[in-house]
Coordinates of C-alpha atoms in Angstrom, one line a residue:
X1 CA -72.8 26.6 53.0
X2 CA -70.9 23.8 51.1
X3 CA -67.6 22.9 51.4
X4 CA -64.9 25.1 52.7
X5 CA -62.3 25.5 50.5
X6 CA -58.9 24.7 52.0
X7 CA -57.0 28.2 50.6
X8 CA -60.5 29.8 51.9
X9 CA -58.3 32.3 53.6
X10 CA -57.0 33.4 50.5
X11 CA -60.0 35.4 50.0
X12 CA -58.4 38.9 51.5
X13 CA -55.3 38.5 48.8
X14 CA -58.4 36.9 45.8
X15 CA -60.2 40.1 47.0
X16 CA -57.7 42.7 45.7
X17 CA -57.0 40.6 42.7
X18 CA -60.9 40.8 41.8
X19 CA -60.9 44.4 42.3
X20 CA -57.8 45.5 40.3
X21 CA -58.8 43.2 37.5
X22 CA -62.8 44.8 37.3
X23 CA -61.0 48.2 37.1
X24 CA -58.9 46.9 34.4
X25 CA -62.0 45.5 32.5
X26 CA -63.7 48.7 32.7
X27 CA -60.2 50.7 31.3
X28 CA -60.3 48.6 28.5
X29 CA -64.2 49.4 28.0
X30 CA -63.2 53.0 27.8
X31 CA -60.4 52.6 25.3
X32 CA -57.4 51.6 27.3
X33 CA -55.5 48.5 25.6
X34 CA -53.4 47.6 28.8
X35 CA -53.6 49.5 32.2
X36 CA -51.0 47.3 34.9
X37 CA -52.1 46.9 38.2
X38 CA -50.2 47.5 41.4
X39 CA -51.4 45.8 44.7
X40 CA -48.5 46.7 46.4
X41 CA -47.9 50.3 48.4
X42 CA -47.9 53.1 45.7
X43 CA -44.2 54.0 45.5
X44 CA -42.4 55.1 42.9
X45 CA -40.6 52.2 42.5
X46 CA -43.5 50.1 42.1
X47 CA -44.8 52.0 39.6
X48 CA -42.0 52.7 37.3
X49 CA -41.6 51.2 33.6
X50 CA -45.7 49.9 34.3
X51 CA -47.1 53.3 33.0
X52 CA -50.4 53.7 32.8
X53 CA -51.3 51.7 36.1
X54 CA -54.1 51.7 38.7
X55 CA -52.7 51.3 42.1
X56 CA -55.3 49.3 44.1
X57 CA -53.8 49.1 47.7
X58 CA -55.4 47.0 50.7
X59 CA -54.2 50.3 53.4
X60 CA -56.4 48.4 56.6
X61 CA -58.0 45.5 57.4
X62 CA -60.7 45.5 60.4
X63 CA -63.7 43.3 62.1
X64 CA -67.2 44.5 60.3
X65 CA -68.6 47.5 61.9
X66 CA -72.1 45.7 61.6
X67 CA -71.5 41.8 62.2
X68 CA -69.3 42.4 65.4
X69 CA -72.2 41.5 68.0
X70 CA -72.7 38.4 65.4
X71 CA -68.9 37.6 64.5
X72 CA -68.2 34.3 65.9
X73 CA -70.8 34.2 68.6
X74 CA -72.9 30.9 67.5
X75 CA -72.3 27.8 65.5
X76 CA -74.9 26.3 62.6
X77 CA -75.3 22.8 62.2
X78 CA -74.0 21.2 58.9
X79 CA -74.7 17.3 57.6
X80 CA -71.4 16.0 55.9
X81 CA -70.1 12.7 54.2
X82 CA -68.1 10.3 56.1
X83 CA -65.7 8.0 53.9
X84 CA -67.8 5.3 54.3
X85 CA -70.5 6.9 52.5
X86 CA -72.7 7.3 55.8
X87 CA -73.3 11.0 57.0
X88 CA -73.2 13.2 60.3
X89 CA -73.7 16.6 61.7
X90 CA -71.4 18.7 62.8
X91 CA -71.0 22.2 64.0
X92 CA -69.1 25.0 62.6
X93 CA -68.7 28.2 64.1
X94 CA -69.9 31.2 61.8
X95 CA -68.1 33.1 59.5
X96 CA -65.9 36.0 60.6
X97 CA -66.9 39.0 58.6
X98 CA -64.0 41.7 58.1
X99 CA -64.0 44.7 55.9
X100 CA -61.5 46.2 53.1
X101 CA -60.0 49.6 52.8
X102 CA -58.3 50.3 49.8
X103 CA -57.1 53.6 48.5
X104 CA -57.4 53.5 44.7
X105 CA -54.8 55.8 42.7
X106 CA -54.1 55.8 39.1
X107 CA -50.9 56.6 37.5
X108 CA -49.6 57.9 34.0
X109 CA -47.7 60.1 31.9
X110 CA -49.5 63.2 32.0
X111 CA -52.2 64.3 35.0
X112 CA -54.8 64.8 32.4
X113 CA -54.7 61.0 31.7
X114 CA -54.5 60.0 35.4
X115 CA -57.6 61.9 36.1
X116 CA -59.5 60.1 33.0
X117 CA -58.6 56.7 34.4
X118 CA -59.8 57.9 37.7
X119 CA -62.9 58.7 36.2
X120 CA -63.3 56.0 34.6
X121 CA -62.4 54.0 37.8
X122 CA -65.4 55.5 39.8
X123 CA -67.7 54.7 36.9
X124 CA -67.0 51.6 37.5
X125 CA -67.2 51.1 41.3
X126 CA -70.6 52.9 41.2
X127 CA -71.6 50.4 38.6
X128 CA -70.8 47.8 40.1
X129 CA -72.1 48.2 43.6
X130 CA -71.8 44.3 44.2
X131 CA -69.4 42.1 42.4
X132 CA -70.4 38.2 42.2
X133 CA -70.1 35.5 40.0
X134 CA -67.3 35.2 37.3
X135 CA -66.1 39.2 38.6
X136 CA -64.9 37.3 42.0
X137 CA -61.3 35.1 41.1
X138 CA -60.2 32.3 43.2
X139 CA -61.3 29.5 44.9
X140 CA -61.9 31.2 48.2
X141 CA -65.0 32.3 46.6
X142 CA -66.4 29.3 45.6
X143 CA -69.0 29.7 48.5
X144 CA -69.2 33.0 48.8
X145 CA -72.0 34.3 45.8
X146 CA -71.2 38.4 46.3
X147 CA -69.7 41.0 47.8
X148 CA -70.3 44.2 48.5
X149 CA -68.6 47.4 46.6
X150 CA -69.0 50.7 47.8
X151 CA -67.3 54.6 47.8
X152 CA -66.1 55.7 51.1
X153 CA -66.3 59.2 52.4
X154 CA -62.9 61.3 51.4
X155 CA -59.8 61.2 53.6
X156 CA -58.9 63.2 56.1
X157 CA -56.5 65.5 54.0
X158 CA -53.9 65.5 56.9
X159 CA -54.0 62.1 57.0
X160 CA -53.8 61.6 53.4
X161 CA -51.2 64.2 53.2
X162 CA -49.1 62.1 55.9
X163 CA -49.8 58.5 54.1
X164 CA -47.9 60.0 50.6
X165 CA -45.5 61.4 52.6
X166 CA -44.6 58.3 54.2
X167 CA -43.3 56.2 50.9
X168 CA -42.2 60.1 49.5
X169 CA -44.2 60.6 47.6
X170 CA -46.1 64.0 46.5
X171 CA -49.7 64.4 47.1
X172 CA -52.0 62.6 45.0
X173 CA -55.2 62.1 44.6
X174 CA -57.2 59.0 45.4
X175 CA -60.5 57.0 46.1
X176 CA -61.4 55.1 49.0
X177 CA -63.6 52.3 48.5
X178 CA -64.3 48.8 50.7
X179 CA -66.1 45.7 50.6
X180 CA -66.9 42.9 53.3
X181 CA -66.2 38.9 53.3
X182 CA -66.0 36.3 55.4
X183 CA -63.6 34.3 56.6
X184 CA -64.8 30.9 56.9
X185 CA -63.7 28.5 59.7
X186 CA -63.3 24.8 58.9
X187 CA -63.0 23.4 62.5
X188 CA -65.7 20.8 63.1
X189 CA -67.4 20.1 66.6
X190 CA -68.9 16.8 66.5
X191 CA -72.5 16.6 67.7
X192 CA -74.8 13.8 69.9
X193 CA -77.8 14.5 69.4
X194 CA -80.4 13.1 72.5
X195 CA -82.1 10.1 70.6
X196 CA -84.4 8.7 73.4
X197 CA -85.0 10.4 76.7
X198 CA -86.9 8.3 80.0
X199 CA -89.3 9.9 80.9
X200 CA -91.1 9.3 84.6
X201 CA -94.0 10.6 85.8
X202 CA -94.8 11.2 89.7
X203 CA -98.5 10.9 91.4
X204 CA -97.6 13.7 93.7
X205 CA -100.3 12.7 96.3
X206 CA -99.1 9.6 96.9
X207 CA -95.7 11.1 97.1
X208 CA -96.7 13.6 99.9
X209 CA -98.7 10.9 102.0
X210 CA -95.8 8.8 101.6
X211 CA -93.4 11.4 103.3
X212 CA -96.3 12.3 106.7

């Protein structure tokens, strides 16, 4: 691991940016000139005048089901530059891992063209199962190579039906999809390493005729 970014915690917020901009790239592959993307809550009001827009909303954010016995439960040892040119190890603890829920919705004038942009938004997801490189924006990625990109099950249609009606909306259809990252702590623990050790050695005989 290099060196943590300061804004590394930006990465949730980079994250969603990264997303709506790989849908956007694959809209314009399939013919679209301009799609506007939404990261905030699909209402109405966020979607007016933007028309045709992909709604690519961040809905819960949770500890990875798979790193929780790992999260946080060690430190590695990294060798970094002091001022002065000399160098040190320190410890860092290791990188929280949380996962991504967003419900993906696409908007425009007619449903016919809503359901080609969602097509053409799971097109994209499945082919791009892992986005890396120049598909991840921001600094906070600047030591984190991938991430994952995957298609959730569907929604529970009662709870679907409750999230629309909560911002008054009608229901609409959607995709779920999620990714992992970490979270990378930049506290140091300073280390002192044991660089000699005395080390004595007993005759044991001579010890227990000493004690009779």
């Amino acid at each position: 691991m290099g060196v943590v970014p300061a804004g590394q915690h930006h990465i949730i917020k980079e994250t969603s940016e990264s997303l709506g901009e790989l849908l956007q790239s694959v809209f314009r592959e399939s013919g679209y000139k301009r799609v506007h993307l939404v990261v905030a809550a699909p209402k109405q009001e966020a979607i007016e005048g933007k028309l045709p827009a992909v709604s690519v909303y961040l809905y819960n954010v949770t500890l990875d089901e798979e790193g929780i016995a790992s999260n946080r439960s060690e430190r590695s040892i990294h060798r970094v530059m002091n001022t002065d040119g000399t160098t040190r190890e320190v410890a860092v603890d290791t990188p929280l891992w949380v996962r991504l829920d967003y419900l993906i919705s696409t908007w425009a004038q007619t449903p016919e063209e809503e359901q080609l942009l969602m097509g053409a938004a799971i097109k994209g997801i499945i082919e791009h199962p892992v986005m890396r490189g120049p598909e991840l924006k921001g600094e906070s990625f600047a030591v984190v190579e991938e991430i994952p990109l995957l298609l959730s099950q569907k929604l529970d249609e009662g709870v679907l039906s409750r999230f629309w009606a909560s911002l008054n909306q009608p229901l609409k259809p959607g995709i779920q999809c999620w990714t992992t990252v970490p979270i990378l702590p930049t506290r140091e623990y300073e280390i002192n390493r044991v660089v000699e050790r005395d080390v004595r050695f007993f005759d044991l005989n001579k010890l227990n005729r000493a004690q009779r």
